Coordinates of C-alpha atoms in Angstrom, one line a residue:
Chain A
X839 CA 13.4 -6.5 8.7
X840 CA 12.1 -4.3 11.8
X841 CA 14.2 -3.8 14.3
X842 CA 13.5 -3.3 18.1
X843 CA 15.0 -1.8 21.2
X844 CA 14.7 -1.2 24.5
X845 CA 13.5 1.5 26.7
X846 CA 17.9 2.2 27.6
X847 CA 18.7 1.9 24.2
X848 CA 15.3 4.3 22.9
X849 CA 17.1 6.7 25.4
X850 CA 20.4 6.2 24.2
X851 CA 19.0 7.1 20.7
X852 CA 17.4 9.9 22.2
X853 CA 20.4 11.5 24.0
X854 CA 22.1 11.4 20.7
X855 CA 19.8 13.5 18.7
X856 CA 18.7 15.9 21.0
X857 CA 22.6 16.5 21.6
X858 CA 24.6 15.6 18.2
X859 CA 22.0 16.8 16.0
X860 CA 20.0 19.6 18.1
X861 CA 17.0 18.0 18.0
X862 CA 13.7 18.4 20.6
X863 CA 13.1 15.6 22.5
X864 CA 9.5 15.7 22.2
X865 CA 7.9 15.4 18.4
X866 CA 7.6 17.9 15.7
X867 CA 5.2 17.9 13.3
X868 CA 3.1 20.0 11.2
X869 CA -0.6 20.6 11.8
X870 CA -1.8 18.5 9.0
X871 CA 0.1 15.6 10.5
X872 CA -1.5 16.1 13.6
X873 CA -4.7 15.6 11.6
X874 CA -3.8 12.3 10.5
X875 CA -2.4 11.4 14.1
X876 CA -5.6 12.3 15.4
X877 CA -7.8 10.1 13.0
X878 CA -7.0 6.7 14.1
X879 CA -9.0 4.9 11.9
X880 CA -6.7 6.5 9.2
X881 CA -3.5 6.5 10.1
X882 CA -1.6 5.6 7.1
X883 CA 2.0 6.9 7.6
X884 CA 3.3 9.8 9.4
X885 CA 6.3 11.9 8.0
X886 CA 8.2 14.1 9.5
X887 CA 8.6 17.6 7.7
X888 CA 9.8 20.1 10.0
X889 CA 9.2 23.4 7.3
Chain B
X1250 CA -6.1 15.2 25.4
X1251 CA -5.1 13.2 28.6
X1252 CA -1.4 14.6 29.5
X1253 CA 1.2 14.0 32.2
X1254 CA 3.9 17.0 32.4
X1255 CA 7.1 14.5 31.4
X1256 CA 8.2 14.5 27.1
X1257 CA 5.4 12.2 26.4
X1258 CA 2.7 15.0 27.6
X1259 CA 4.9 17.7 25.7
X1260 CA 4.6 15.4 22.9
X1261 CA 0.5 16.0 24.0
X1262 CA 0.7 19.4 24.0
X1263 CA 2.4 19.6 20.6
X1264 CA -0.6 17.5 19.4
X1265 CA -3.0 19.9 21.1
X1266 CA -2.2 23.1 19.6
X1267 CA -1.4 21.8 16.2
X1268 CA -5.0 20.1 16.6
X1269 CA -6.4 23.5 17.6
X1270 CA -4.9 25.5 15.2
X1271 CA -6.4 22.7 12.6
X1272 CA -9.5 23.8 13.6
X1273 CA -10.7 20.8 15.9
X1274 CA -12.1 21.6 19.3
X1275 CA -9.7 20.3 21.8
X1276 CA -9.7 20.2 26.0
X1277 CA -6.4 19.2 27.7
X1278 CA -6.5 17.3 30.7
X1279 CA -3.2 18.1 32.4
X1280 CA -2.2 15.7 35.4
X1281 CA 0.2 16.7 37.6
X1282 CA 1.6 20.4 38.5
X1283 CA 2.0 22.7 35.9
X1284 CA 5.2 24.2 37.4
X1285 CA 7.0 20.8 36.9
X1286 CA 6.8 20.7 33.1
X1287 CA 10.7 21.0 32.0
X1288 CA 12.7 22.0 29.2
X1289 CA 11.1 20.9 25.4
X1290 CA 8.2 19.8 27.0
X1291 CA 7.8 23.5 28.5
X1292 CA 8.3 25.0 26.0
X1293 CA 5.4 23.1 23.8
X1294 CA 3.4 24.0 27.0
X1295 CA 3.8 27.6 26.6
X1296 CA 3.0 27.5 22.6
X1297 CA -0.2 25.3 23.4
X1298 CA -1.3 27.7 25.9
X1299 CA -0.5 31.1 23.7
X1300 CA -2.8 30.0 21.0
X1301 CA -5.6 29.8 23.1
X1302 CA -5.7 26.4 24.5
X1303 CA -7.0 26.0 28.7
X1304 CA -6.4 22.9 30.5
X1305 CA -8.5 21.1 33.0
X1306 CA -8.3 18.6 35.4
X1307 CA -9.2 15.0 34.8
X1308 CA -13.3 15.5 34.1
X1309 CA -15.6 12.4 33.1
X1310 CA -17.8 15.3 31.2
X1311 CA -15.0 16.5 29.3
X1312 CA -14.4 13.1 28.1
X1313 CA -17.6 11.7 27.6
X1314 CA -18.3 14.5 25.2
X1315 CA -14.8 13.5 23.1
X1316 CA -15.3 11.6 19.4
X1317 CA -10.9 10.7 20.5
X1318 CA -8.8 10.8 23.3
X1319 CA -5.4 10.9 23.2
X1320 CA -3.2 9.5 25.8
X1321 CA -0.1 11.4 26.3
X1322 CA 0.4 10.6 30.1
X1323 CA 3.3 8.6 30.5
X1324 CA 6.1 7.4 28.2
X1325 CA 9.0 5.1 28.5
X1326 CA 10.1 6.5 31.7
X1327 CA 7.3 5.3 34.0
X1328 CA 9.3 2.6 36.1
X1329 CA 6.3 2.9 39.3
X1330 CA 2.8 1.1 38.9
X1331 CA -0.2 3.6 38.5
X1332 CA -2.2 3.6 41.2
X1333 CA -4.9 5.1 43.2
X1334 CA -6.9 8.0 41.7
X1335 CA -4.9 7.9 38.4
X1336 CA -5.7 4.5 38.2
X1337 CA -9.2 4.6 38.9
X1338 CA -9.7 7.3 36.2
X1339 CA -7.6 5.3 33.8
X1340 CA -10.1 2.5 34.5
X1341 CA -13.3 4.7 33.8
X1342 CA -11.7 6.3 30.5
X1343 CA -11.0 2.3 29.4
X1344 CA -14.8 1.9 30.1
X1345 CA -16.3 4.5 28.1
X1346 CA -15.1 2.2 25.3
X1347 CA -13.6 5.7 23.3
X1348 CA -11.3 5.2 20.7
X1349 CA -7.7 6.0 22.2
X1350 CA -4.7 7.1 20.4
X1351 CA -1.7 6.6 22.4
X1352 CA 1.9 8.7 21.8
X1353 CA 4.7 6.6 21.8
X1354 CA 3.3 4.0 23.9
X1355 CA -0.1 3.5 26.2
X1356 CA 0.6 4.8 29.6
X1357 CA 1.0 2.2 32.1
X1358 CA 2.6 -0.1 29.9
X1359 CA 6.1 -1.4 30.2
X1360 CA 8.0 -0.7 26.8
X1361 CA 9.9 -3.6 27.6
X1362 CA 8.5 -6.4 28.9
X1363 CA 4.7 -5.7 27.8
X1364 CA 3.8 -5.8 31.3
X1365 CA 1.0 -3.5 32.8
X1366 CA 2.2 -1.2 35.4
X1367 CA -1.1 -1.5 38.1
X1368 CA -3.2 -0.2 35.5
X1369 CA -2.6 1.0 31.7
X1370 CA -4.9 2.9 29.0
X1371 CA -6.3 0.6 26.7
X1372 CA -5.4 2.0 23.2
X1373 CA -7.1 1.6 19.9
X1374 CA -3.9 2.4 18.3
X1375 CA -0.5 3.4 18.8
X1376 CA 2.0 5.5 17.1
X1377 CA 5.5 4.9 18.2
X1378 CA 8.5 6.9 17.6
X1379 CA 11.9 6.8 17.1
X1380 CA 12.3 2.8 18.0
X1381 CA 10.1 0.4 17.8
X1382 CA 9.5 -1.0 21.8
X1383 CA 9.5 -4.9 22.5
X1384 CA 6.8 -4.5 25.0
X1385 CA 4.2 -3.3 22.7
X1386 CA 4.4 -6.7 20.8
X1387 CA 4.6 -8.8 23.7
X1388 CA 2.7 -10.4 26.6
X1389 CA 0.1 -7.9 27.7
X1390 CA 1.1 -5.3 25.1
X1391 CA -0.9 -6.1 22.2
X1392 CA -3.8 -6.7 24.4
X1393 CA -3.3 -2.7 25.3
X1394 CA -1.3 -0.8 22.5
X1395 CA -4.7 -1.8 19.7
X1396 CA -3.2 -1.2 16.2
X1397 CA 0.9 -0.7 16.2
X1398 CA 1.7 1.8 13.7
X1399 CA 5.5 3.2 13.9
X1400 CA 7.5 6.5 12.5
X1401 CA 10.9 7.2 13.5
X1402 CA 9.9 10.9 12.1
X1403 CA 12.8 13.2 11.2
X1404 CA 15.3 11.0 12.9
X1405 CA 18.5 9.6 10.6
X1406 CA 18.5 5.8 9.9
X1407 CA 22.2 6.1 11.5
X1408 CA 21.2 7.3 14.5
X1409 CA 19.0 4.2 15.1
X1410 CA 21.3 1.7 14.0
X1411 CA 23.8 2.6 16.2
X1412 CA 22.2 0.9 19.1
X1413 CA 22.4 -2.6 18.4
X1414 CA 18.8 -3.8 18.3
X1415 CA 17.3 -6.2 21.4
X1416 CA 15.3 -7.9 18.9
X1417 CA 14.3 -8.3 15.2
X1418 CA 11.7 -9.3 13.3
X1419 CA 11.6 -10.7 9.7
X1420 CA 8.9 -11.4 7.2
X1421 CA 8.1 -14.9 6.4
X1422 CA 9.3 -14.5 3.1
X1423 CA 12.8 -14.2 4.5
X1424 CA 12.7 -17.3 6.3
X1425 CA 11.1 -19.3 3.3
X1426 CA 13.6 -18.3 1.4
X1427 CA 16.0 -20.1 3.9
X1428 CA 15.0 -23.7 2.6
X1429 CA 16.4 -25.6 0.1
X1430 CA 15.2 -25.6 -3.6
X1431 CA 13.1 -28.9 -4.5
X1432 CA 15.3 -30.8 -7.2
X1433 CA 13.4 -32.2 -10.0
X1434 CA 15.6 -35.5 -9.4
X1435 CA 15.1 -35.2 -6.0
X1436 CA 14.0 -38.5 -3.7
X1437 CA 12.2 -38.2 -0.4
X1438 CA 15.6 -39.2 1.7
X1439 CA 16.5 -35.6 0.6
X1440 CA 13.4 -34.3 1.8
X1441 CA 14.2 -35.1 5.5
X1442 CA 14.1 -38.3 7.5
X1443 CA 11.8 -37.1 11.0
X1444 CA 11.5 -39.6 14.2
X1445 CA 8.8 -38.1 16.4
X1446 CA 8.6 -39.8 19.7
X1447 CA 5.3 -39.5 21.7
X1448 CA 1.4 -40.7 22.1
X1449 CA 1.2 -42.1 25.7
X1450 CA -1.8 -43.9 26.4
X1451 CA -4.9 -41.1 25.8
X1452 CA -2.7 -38.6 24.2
X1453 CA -2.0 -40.2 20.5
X1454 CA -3.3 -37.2 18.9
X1455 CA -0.7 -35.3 19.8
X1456 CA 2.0 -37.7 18.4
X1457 CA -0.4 -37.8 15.2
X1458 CA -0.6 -33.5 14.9
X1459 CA 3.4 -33.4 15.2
X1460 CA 3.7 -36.4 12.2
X1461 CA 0.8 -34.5 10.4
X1462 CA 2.7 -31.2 10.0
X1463 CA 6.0 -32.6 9.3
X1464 CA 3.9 -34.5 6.2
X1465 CA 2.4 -30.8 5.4
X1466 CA 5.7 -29.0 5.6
X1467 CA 7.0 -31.6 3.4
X1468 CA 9.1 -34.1 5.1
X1469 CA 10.0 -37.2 2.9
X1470 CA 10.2 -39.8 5.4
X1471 CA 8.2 -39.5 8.9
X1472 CA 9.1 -41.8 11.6
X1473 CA 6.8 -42.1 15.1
X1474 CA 7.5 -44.0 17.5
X1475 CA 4.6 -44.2 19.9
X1476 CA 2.7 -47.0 22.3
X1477 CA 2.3 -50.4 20.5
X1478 CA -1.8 -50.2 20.6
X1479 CA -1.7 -46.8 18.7
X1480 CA 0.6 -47.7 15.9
X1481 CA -2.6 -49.7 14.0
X1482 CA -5.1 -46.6 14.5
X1483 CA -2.5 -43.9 13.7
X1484 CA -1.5 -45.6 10.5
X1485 CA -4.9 -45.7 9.3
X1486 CA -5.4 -42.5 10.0
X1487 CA -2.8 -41.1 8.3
X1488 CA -1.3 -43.8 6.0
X1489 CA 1.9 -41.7 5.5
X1490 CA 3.1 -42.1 9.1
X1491 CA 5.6 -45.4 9.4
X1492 CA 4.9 -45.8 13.2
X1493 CA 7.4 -48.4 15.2
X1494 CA 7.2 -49.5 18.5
X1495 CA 9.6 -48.2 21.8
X1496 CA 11.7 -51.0 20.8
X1497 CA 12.4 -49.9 17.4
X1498 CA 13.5 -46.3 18.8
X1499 CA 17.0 -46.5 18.6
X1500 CA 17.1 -48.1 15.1
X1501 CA 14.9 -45.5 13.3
X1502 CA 15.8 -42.7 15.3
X1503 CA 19.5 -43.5 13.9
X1504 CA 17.8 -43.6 10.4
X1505 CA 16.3 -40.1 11.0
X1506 CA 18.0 -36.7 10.4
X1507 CA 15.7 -35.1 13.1
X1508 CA 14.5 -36.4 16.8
X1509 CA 11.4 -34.5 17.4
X1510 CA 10.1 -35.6 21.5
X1511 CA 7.9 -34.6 24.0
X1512 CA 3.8 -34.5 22.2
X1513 CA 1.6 -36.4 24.3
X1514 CA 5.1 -38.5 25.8
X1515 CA 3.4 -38.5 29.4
X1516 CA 5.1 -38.4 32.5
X1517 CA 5.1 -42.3 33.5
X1518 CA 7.6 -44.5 33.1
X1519 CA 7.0 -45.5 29.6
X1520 CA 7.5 -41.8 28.6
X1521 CA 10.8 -41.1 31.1
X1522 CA 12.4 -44.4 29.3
X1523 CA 11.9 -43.1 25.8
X1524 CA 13.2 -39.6 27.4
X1525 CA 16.8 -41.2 28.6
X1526 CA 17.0 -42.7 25.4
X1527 CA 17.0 -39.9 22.9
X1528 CA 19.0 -38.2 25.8
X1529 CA 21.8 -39.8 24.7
X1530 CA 21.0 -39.9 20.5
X1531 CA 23.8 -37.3 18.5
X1532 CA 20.9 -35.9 16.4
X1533 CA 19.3 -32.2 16.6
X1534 CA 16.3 -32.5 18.9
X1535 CA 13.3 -30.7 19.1
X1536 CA 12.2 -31.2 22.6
X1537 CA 8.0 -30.2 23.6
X1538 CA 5.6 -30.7 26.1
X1539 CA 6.0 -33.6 28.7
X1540 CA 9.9 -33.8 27.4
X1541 CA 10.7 -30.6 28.9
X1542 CA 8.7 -31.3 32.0
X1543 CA 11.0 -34.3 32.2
X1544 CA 14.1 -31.9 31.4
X1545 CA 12.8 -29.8 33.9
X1546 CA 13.3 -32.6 36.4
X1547 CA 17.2 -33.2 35.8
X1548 CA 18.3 -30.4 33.8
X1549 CA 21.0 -30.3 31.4
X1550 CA 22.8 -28.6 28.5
X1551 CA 23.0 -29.2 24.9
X1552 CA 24.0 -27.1 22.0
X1553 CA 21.7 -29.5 19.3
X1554 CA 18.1 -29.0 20.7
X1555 CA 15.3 -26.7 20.2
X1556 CA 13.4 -26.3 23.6
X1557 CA 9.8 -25.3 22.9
X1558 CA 8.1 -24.0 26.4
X1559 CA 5.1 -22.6 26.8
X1560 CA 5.2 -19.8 30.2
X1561 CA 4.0 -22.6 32.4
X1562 CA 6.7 -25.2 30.7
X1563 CA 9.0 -22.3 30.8
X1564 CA 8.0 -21.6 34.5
X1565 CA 8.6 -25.7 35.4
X1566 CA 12.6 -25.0 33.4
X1567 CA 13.5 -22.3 35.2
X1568 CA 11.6 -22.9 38.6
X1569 CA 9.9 -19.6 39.2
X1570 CA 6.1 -19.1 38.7
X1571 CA 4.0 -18.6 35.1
X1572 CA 3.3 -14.6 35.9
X1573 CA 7.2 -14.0 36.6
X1574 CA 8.3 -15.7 33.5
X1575 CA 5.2 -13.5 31.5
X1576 CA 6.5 -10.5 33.6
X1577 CA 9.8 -10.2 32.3
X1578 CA 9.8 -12.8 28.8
X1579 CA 13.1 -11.4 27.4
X1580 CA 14.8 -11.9 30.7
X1581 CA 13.3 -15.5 31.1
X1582 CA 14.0 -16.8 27.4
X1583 CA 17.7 -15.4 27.9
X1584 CA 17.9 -17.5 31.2
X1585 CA 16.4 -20.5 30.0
X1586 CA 19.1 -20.3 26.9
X1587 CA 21.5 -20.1 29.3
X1588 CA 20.3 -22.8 31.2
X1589 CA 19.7 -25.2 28.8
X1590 CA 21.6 -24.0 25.9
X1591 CA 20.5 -24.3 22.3
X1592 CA 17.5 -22.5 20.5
X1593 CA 14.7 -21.7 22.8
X1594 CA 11.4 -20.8 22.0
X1595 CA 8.8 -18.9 23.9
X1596 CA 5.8 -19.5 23.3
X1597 CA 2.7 -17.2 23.3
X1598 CA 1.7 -13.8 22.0
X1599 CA 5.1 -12.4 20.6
X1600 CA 6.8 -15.3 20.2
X1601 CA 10.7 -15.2 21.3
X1602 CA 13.2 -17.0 20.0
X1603 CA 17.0 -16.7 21.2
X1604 CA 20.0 -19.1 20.6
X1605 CA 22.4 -16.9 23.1
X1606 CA 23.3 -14.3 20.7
X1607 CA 19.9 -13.8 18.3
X1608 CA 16.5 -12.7 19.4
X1609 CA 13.5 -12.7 17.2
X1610 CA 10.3 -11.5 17.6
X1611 CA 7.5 -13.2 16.0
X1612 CA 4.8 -10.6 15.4
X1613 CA 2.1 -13.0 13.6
X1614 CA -0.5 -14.8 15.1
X1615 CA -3.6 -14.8 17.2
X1616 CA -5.4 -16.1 20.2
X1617 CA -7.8 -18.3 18.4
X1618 CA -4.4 -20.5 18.0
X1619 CA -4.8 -21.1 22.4
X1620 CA -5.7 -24.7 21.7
X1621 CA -4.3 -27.9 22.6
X1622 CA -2.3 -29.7 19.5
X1623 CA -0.6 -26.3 18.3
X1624 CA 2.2 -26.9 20.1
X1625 CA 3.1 -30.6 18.9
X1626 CA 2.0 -29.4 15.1
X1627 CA 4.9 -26.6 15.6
X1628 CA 6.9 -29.8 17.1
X1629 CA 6.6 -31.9 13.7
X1630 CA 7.3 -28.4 11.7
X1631 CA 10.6 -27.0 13.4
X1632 CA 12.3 -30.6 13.3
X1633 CA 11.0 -31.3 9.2
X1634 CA 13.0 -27.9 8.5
X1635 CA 15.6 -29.4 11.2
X1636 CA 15.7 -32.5 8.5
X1637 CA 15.7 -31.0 5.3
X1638 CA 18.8 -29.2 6.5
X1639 CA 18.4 -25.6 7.8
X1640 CA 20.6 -24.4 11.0
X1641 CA 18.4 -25.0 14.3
X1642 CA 18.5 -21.1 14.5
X1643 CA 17.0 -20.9 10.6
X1644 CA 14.4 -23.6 10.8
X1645 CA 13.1 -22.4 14.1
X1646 CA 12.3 -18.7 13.1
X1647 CA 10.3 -20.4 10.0
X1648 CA 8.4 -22.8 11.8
X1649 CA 7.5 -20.8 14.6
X1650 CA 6.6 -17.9 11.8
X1651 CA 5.1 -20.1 9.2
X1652 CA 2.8 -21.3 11.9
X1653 CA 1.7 -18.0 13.2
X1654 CA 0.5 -16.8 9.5
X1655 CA -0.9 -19.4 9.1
X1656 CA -2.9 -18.9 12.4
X1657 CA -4.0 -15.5 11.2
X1658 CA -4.7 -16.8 7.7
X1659 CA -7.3 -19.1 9.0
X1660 CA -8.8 -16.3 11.5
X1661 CA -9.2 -14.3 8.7
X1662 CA -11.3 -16.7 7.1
X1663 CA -13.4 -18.5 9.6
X1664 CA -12.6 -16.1 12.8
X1665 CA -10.5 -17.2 15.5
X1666 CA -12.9 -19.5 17.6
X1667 CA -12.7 -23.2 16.4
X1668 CA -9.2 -22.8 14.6
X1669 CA -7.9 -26.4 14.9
X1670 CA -4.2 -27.6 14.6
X1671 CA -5.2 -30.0 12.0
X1672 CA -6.2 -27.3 9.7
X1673 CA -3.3 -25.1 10.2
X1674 CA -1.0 -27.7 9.3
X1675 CA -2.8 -27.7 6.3
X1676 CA -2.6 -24.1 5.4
X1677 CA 1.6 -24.4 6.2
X1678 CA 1.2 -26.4 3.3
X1679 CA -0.6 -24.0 1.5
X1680 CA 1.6 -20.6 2.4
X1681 CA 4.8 -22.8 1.5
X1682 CA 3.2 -23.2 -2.1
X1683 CA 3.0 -19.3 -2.7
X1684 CA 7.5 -19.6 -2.7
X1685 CA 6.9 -21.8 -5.6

C-alpha cells in the first residue's frame, strides 16, 4: 500500500523532524548515493546512511 | 545543476558537492541572490562552495555541454506560476531534450494537484522524498515528473504515518483478493445477475462493450436492455447477452443484482425515459456517460450509485469548465461526492476514486486507453463486481484498477496506439486468471 500526502501535510511531516528529531531539512546523503541519484537510468533505491 | 536558493536548491547544493567530491565535473547554476539562501540550505551552500565548487548564472553553453541536469529549483513551496525569463529558460532547457533528474519534485509543478505552474521542467525522472505527492501521479504530473521513484531517506515510518494520508494506493492483488472464492457447486445466479441499460440508435456498441466485460469479469447472468432493432444484431454478436426491450426494463432490472446505465443511452427521449426509470429502482447503480449528462440536468443524491465522469462529464456535474475540474481533481472528485453522494470515479491519468471518507489513487494505466468504449467496458466491470457482491467502495477500486493493468498489459505488447476496449476486456479476463 503506498501512501500519499499533500504539500501541508509533507510540511507537517517536515516540521516534525527537523524539530522532534533534529533533523536538516534539506537531504543527507553520502557521495556514493549522490552517484546513483545522478545516474537516472539507474536509479534503483536510495538509502539513507548518514555515517 | 539548475538551483533556486529555497530547501529544494540546498537539497541541489548537497548533490553538487557530493557529486564533485565523487569525481564528476559539475557547474551550478544558482538562480536568484546568493544572500537569500537561509538556514540548512546555507549552510549546504557554504560546504558546496568550500570544496571548490563556482556557480554561474543560467548559461545555454553550460548546459548544452551537460550528459544530466538536475533540477533543484523549486520545491513544494512554489505557490506563483513561473514566468518570464525563468520561464523562457525552463522552456529552452525542456528543448535540448537532456535527461533531467528532478529533487523532490519538477519545478513548476503543483505537488498537489499535478497542475503546471506557467511553465514546469520536464523531468526524465523523479526522486521524491519524505512523502510521496499526489500531484506527481496526476493530471499533468506524470506527463512532467518522467519515471517516479520515491525514498523517505533516514526519516522514521512514524513520523509519516502520523499525518493521515490524502490518498492511497493499492496493488491489484489487494483488490482481487476482495472477490469471492468460485464454489465448485456454484451456479451462475451466484455469479451476479447484471442489467445494463443503453444502445440508442448509432451507439449499440457501447451497450455491447459494457455486456462484453461484465461476460469477461465473469458475470453469470447479463441482462441489456437496449432499442428493439439492436436486440437481434447484439445477440448474435455476442450470444451470451439476453437483450430485452424498454418494456421489459423494470422486470429484469428487478431480476438483476446490479443496474449498470448510461453507454451509448443518448440524450433523446427514449434515453431520458429509461433514465427516470432506473431513477427510482432500489438496486446499486453504476451510472456512465449520457446518464450522468442527464443527472447533470436535475441533480440528485444517492448513497447506492457509482458515478463514473470523465473531466468533461465531471465538468457538466459540477457546472464549471473541463480545465478547472483538471486543475484542482482532488477538490472536484470531493465536490462531486458531495454533490451526488456515493462512490465517484474520476476518470483520466490518476484515476480518483472517493466515497466521502476514502481516496484512492489509481497509478496504472496509459494514454493508448484515450478511446471511445473504455469507459462503458469499465461500466459492465464495476457493476459485475457490484453483482457478485463486493461493497460499491471494493468493487470500484478493482474495476477501475483491473482495467488500468490491463491497459498497460496490452501497451506492453502491441504499444499503446490501436488498444481497443474489446481486447482489454479480454485481458481482465486474463489478469483475473493469475488469482486462481
Amino acid at each position: 500500500m503506498l501512501r500519499f500526502h499533500t504539500v501541508r501535510q509533507s510540511q507537517a511531516i517536515d516540521q516534525i523532524a527537523i524539530k522532534e528529531k533534529g533533523i536538516p531539512g534539506i537531504l543527507l546523503m553520502t557521495k556514493e548515493q549522490a552517484c546513483l541519484l545522478l545516474n537516472p537510468y539507474n536509479i534503483t533505491s536510495i538509502t539513507h546512511n548518514p555515517s | 545543476m539548475f538551483c533556486g536558493t529555497g530547501n529544494n536548491g540546498g537539497d541541489g547544493f548537497v548533490v553538487a558537492q557530493l557529486a564533485l567530491l565523487a569525481g564528476m565535473e559539475v557547474q551550478v547554476l544558482l538562480h536568484g541572490n546568493p544572500d537569500s539562501i537561509q538556514g540548512d540550505a546555507l549552510i549546504a551552500y557554504q560546504e558546496m562552495i568550500a570544496v571548490g565548487t563556482t556557480t554561474n548564472a543560467f548559461s545555454e553553453s553550460l548546459i548544452t555541454q551537460a550528459d544530466i541536469l538536475v533540477d533543484a529549483l523549486f520545491g513544494t513551496g512554489l505557490d506563483r506560476p513561473i514566468s518570464g525569463q525563468l520561464a523562457e529558460q525552463i522552456q529552452w532547457l525542456n528543448q535540448t531534450k537532456k535527461p533531467v533528474l528532478a529533487l523532490d519534485l519538477p519545478s513548476g509543478l503543483n505537488a498537489d494537484t499535478g497542475a503546471i505552474l506557467g511553465q514546469a521542467i520536464q523531468a526524465t525522472h523523479t526522486c521524491t522524498f519524505i512523502t510521496r505527492k499526489l500531484g506527481l501521479h496526476t493530471f499533468q504530473g506524470s506527463d512532467t515528473a518522467g519515471k517516479v521513484h520515491y525514498s523517505r531517506l533516514f526519516l522514521p515510518l512514524d513520523i509519516i504515518q502520523s499525518q493521515s494520508p490524502a490518498a492511497l494506493n493499492h496493488s491489484l492483488k489487494h483488490w482481487m483478493n476482495k472477490l469471492p472464492e468460485r464454489l465448485a457447486s456454484q451456479h451462475k445466479g451466484v455469479a451476479g445477475t447484471v442489467c445494463l441499460v443503453g444502445g440508442n440508435n448509432s451507439m449499440m456498441g457501447a451497450i455491447q462493450l459494457a455486456g462484453l466485460a461484465s461476460l469477461k469479469v465473469g458475470a453469470g447472468l447479463v441482462k441489456v436492455i437496449t432499442h428493439a432493432e439492436h436486440t437481434v444484431a447484439i445477440t448474435q454478436s455476442i450470444p451470451e447477452l439476453m437483450c430485452y426491450q424498454p418494456k421489459e426494463l423494470m422486470t429484469q432490472a428487478n431480476l438483476s443484482n446490479v443496474v449498470g446505465i448510461g453507454p451509448g443511452l443518448g440524450l433523446d427521449d427514449w434515453g431520458k425515459k429509461l433514465y427516470q426509470q432506473i431513477l427510482d429502482v432500489p438496486l446499486p447503480k453504476v451510472v456512465d456517460a449520457d446518464a450522468l449528462k442527464l443527472l447533470a440536468l436535475n441533480p440528485q443524491q444517492q448513497s447506492n450509485w457509482v458515478l463514473t465522469p470523465h473531466p468533461g462529464e465531471a465538468a457538466l456535474l459540477l457546472n464549471i469548465t473541463t480545465p478547472e475540474i483538471q486543475a484542482d481533481r482532488v477538490q472536484a472528485i470531493k465536490t462531486l461526492q458531495q454533490k451526488y453522494g456515493g462512490v465517484i470515479v474520476l476518470k483520466g491519468n490518476g484515476s480518483l476514486i472517493y466515497d466521502g471518507e476514502h481516496m484512492e489513487i489509481c497509478l496504472a494505466g496509459n494514454p493508448g486507453m484515450a478511446v471511445g468504449g473504455m469507459g462503458d467496458v469499465l461500466t459492465g466491470t464495476i457493476a459485475t463486481f457490484i453483482a457478485q457482491g463486493l461493497s460499491l467502495w471494493d468493487a470500484t477500486c478493482l474495476g477501475v484498477s483491473l482495467h488500468a493493468h490491463a491497459g498497460d498489459v496490452l501497451a506492453q505488447q502491441k504499444g499503446q496506439p490501436g488498444i481497443l476496449p474489446s481486447e482489454l476486456a479480454s485481458v481482465m479476463s486474463q489478469l483475473m486468471s493469475y488469482r486462481d
